[in-house]
Amino acid sequence: EAPTLVLWGDDDRWIPIAHADRFVAAIPGARKAVIPECGHVPQEERPAEVARLLEEFLGETRAN
């Protein structure tokens, strides 16, 4: 029931992006953010983008 953000790299070669959709479908209220031109480790490959998405998500979560 906790707010959940599923982050995924659109070029993840280990786990297909379809799994992100499965996670979002299985977690009530979850939402997905896909990072373009990013692989399996977004926090290392695109740290600024991950931080921006997390800050945005947390800001929205606090507002609700």
CSV table of N, CA and C in Angstrom, one decimal:
chain,number,residue,atom,x,y,z
A,1,GLU,N,0.8,-1.2,0.0
A,1,GLU,CA,0.0,0.0,0.0
A,1,GLU,C,0.9,1.3,0.0
A,2,ALA,N,2.1,1.1,0.2
A,2,ALA,CA,3.0,2.3,0.2
A,2,ALA,C,3.2,2.8,-1.3
A,3,PRO,N,3.3,4.1,-1.4
A,3,PRO,CA,3.6,4.7,-2.7
A,3,PRO,C,4.9,4.0,-3.3
A,4,THR,N,4.8,3.6,-4.5
A,4,THR,CA,5.9,2.9,-5.1
A,4,THR,C,6.3,3.4,-6.5
A,5,LEU,N,7.5,3.7,-6.7
A,5,LEU,CA,8.0,4.1,-8.0
A,5,LEU,C,8.9,3.0,-8.6
A,6,VAL,N,8.5,2.5,-9.7
A,6,VAL,CA,9.3,1.4,-10.4
A,6,VAL,C,10.2,2.1,-11.5
A,7,LEU,N,11.5,2.2,-11.3
A,7,LEU,CA,12.4,2.8,-12.2
A,7,LEU,C,13.0,1.7,-13.1
A,8,TRP,N,13.1,2.0,-14.4
A,8,TRP,CA,13.6,1.0,-15.3
A,8,TRP,C,14.4,1.7,-16.5
A,9,GLY,N,15.5,1.1,-16.9
A,9,GLY,CA,16.2,1.6,-18.0
A,9,GLY,C,15.6,0.9,-19.3
A,10,ASP,N,15.3,1.7,-20.3
A,10,ASP,CA,14.7,1.2,-21.5
A,10,ASP,C,15.6,0.3,-22.3
A,11,ASP,N,16.9,0.3,-21.9
A,11,ASP,CA,17.8,-0.6,-22.6
A,11,ASP,C,18.4,-1.7,-21.7
A,12,ASP,N,17.6,-2.1,-20.7
A,12,ASP,CA,18.0,-3.1,-19.8
A,12,ASP,C,18.1,-4.4,-20.5
A,13,ARG,N,19.3,-5.0,-20.6
A,13,ARG,CA,19.4,-6.3,-21.3
A,13,ARG,C,19.4,-7.5,-20.4
A,14,TRP,N,19.3,-7.3,-19.1
A,14,TRP,CA,19.2,-8.4,-18.2
A,14,TRP,C,17.7,-8.8,-17.9
A,15,ILE,N,16.9,-7.7,-17.7
A,15,ILE,CA,15.5,-8.0,-17.3
A,15,ILE,C,14.7,-7.1,-18.2
A,16,PRO,N,13.8,-7.7,-19.1
A,16,PRO,CA,13.0,-6.9,-20.0
A,16,PRO,C,12.1,-5.9,-19.3
A,17,ILE,N,11.9,-4.8,-20.0
A,17,ILE,CA,11.0,-3.8,-19.5
A,17,ILE,C,9.6,-4.3,-19.2
A,18,ALA,N,9.2,-5.3,-19.9
A,18,ALA,CA,7.8,-5.9,-19.6
A,18,ALA,C,7.7,-6.3,-18.1
A,19,HIS,N,8.8,-6.6,-17.5
A,19,HIS,CA,8.7,-7.0,-16.0
A,19,HIS,C,8.3,-5.7,-15.2
A,20,ALA,N,8.7,-4.6,-15.6
A,20,ALA,CA,8.3,-3.3,-14.9
A,20,ALA,C,6.8,-3.2,-15.0
A,21,ASP,N,6.2,-3.5,-16.1
A,21,ASP,CA,4.8,-3.4,-16.2
A,21,ASP,C,4.1,-4.5,-15.3
A,22,ARG,N,4.7,-5.6,-15.1
A,22,ARG,CA,4.2,-6.7,-14.2
A,22,ARG,C,4.3,-6.2,-12.8
A,23,PHE,N,5.4,-5.5,-12.4
A,23,PHE,CA,5.5,-5.0,-11.0
A,23,PHE,C,4.5,-3.9,-10.8
A,24,VAL,N,4.3,-3.0,-11.7
A,24,VAL,CA,3.3,-2.0,-11.5
A,24,VAL,C,1.9,-2.5,-11.4
A,25,ALA,N,1.6,-3.5,-12.2
A,25,ALA,CA,0.3,-4.2,-12.2
A,25,ALA,C,0.1,-4.9,-10.8
A,26,ALA,N,1.1,-5.4,-10.2
A,26,ALA,CA,1.0,-6.2,-9.0
A,26,ALA,C,1.0,-5.3,-7.7
A,27,ILE,N,1.5,-4.1,-7.9
A,27,ILE,CA,1.6,-3.2,-6.7
A,27,ILE,C,0.6,-2.1,-6.8
A,28,PRO,N,-0.5,-2.2,-6.0
A,28,PRO,CA,-1.5,-1.2,-6.0
A,28,PRO,C,-1.0,0.3,-5.9
A,29,GLY,N,-1.4,1.1,-6.9
A,29,GLY,CA,-0.9,2.5,-6.8
A,29,GLY,C,0.5,2.8,-7.3
A,30,ALA,N,1.2,1.8,-7.8
A,30,ALA,CA,2.5,1.9,-8.2
A,30,ALA,C,2.5,2.7,-9.6
A,31,ARG,N,3.6,3.4,-9.8
A,31,ARG,CA,3.8,3.9,-11.2
A,31,ARG,C,5.2,3.7,-11.7
A,32,LYS,N,5.3,3.8,-13.0
A,32,LYS,CA,6.6,3.4,-13.6
A,32,LYS,C,7.2,4.7,-14.2
A,33,ALA,N,8.6,4.7,-14.1
A,33,ALA,CA,9.3,5.7,-14.8
A,33,ALA,C,10.4,5.0,-15.6
A,34,VAL,N,10.5,5.3,-16.9
A,34,VAL,CA,11.5,4.6,-17.8
A,34,VAL,C,12.5,5.7,-18.2
A,35,ILE,N,13.8,5.3,-18.0
A,35,ILE,CA,14.9,6.2,-18.3
A,35,ILE,C,15.4,5.8,-19.7
A,36,PRO,N,15.4,6.7,-20.6
A,36,PRO,CA,15.9,6.4,-22.0
A,36,PRO,C,17.4,6.2,-22.0
A,37,GLU,N,17.8,5.4,-23.0
A,37,GLU,CA,19.2,5.1,-23.2
A,37,GLU,C,19.9,4.7,-21.9
A,38,CYS,N,19.3,3.8,-21.2
A,38,CYS,CA,19.8,3.4,-19.9
A,38,CYS,C,19.6,1.9,-19.7
A,39,GLY,N,20.6,1.2,-19.1
A,39,GLY,CA,20.6,-0.2,-19.0
A,39,GLY,C,20.0,-0.7,-17.6
A,40,HIS,N,20.7,-1.7,-17.1
A,40,HIS,CA,20.2,-2.4,-15.9
A,40,HIS,C,20.4,-1.6,-14.6
A,41,VAL,N,21.3,-0.7,-14.6
A,41,VAL,CA,21.7,0.0,-13.3
A,41,VAL,C,21.5,1.5,-13.4
A,42,PRO,N,20.3,2.0,-13.4
A,42,PRO,CA,20.1,3.4,-13.7
A,42,PRO,C,20.8,4.3,-12.7
A,43,GLN,N,20.8,3.9,-11.4
A,43,GLN,CA,21.4,4.7,-10.4
A,43,GLN,C,22.9,5.0,-10.6
A,44,GLU,N,23.6,4.1,-11.4
A,44,GLU,CA,25.0,4.3,-11.8
A,44,GLU,C,25.1,4.9,-13.1
A,45,GLU,N,24.2,4.6,-14.1
A,45,GLU,CA,24.3,5.0,-15.4
A,45,GLU,C,23.8,6.4,-15.6
A,46,ARG,N,22.7,6.8,-14.9
A,46,ARG,CA,22.1,8.1,-15.0
A,46,ARG,C,21.7,8.6,-13.6
A,47,PRO,N,22.7,8.9,-12.7
A,47,PRO,CA,22.4,9.3,-11.4
A,47,PRO,C,21.6,10.6,-11.3
A,48,ALA,N,21.9,11.5,-12.1
A,48,ALA,CA,21.1,12.8,-12.0
A,48,ALA,C,19.6,12.6,-12.4
A,49,GLU,N,19.4,11.8,-13.4
A,49,GLU,CA,18.0,11.5,-13.8
A,49,GLU,C,17.3,10.7,-12.8
A,50,VAL,N,17.9,9.8,-12.2
A,50,VAL,CA,17.3,9.0,-11.1
A,50,VAL,C,17.0,9.9,-9.9
A,51,ALA,N,17.9,10.8,-9.5
A,51,ALA,CA,17.7,11.7,-8.4
A,51,ALA,C,16.5,12.6,-8.7
A,52,ARG,N,16.4,13.1,-10.0
A,52,ARG,CA,15.3,14.0,-10.3
A,52,ARG,C,14.0,13.3,-10.2
A,53,LEU,N,13.9,12.1,-10.8
A,53,LEU,CA,12.7,11.3,-10.7
A,53,LEU,C,12.3,11.0,-9.3
A,54,LEU,N,13.3,10.6,-8.4
A,54,LEU,CA,13.0,10.3,-7.0
A,54,LEU,C,12.5,11.6,-6.3
A,55,GLU,N,13.1,12.7,-6.5
A,55,GLU,CA,12.7,13.9,-5.9
A,55,GLU,C,11.3,14.3,-6.3
A,56,GLU,N,11.0,14.2,-7.6
A,56,GLU,CA,9.7,14.5,-8.1
A,56,GLU,C,8.6,13.5,-7.4
A,57,PHE,N,8.9,12.2,-7.4
A,57,PHE,CA,8.0,11.2,-6.8
A,57,PHE,C,7.8,11.5,-5.4
A,58,LEU,N,8.9,11.8,-4.6
A,58,LEU,CA,8.8,12.0,-3.2
A,58,LEU,C,8.0,13.3,-2.9
A,59,GLY,N,8.2,14.3,-3.8
A,59,GLY,CA,7.5,15.5,-3.6
A,59,GLY,C,6.0,15.3,-3.8
A,60,GLU,N,5.6,14.5,-4.8
A,60,GLU,CA,4.2,14.2,-5.0
A,60,GLU,C,3.6,13.4,-3.9
A,61,THR,N,4.4,12.5,-3.4
A,61,THR,CA,4.0,11.6,-2.3
A,61,THR,C,3.7,12.4,-1.0
A,62,ARG,N,4.6,13.4,-0.7
A,62,ARG,CA,4.4,14.2,0.4
A,62,ARG,C,3.2,15.1,0.3
A,63,ALA,N,2.9,15.6,-0.9
A,63,ALA,CA,1.8,16.4,-1.2
A,63,ALA,C,0.4,15.7,-0.9
A,64,ASN,N,0.4,14.4,-1.1
A,64,ASN,CA,-0.8,13.6,-0.9
A,64,ASN,C,-0.9,13.2,0.5
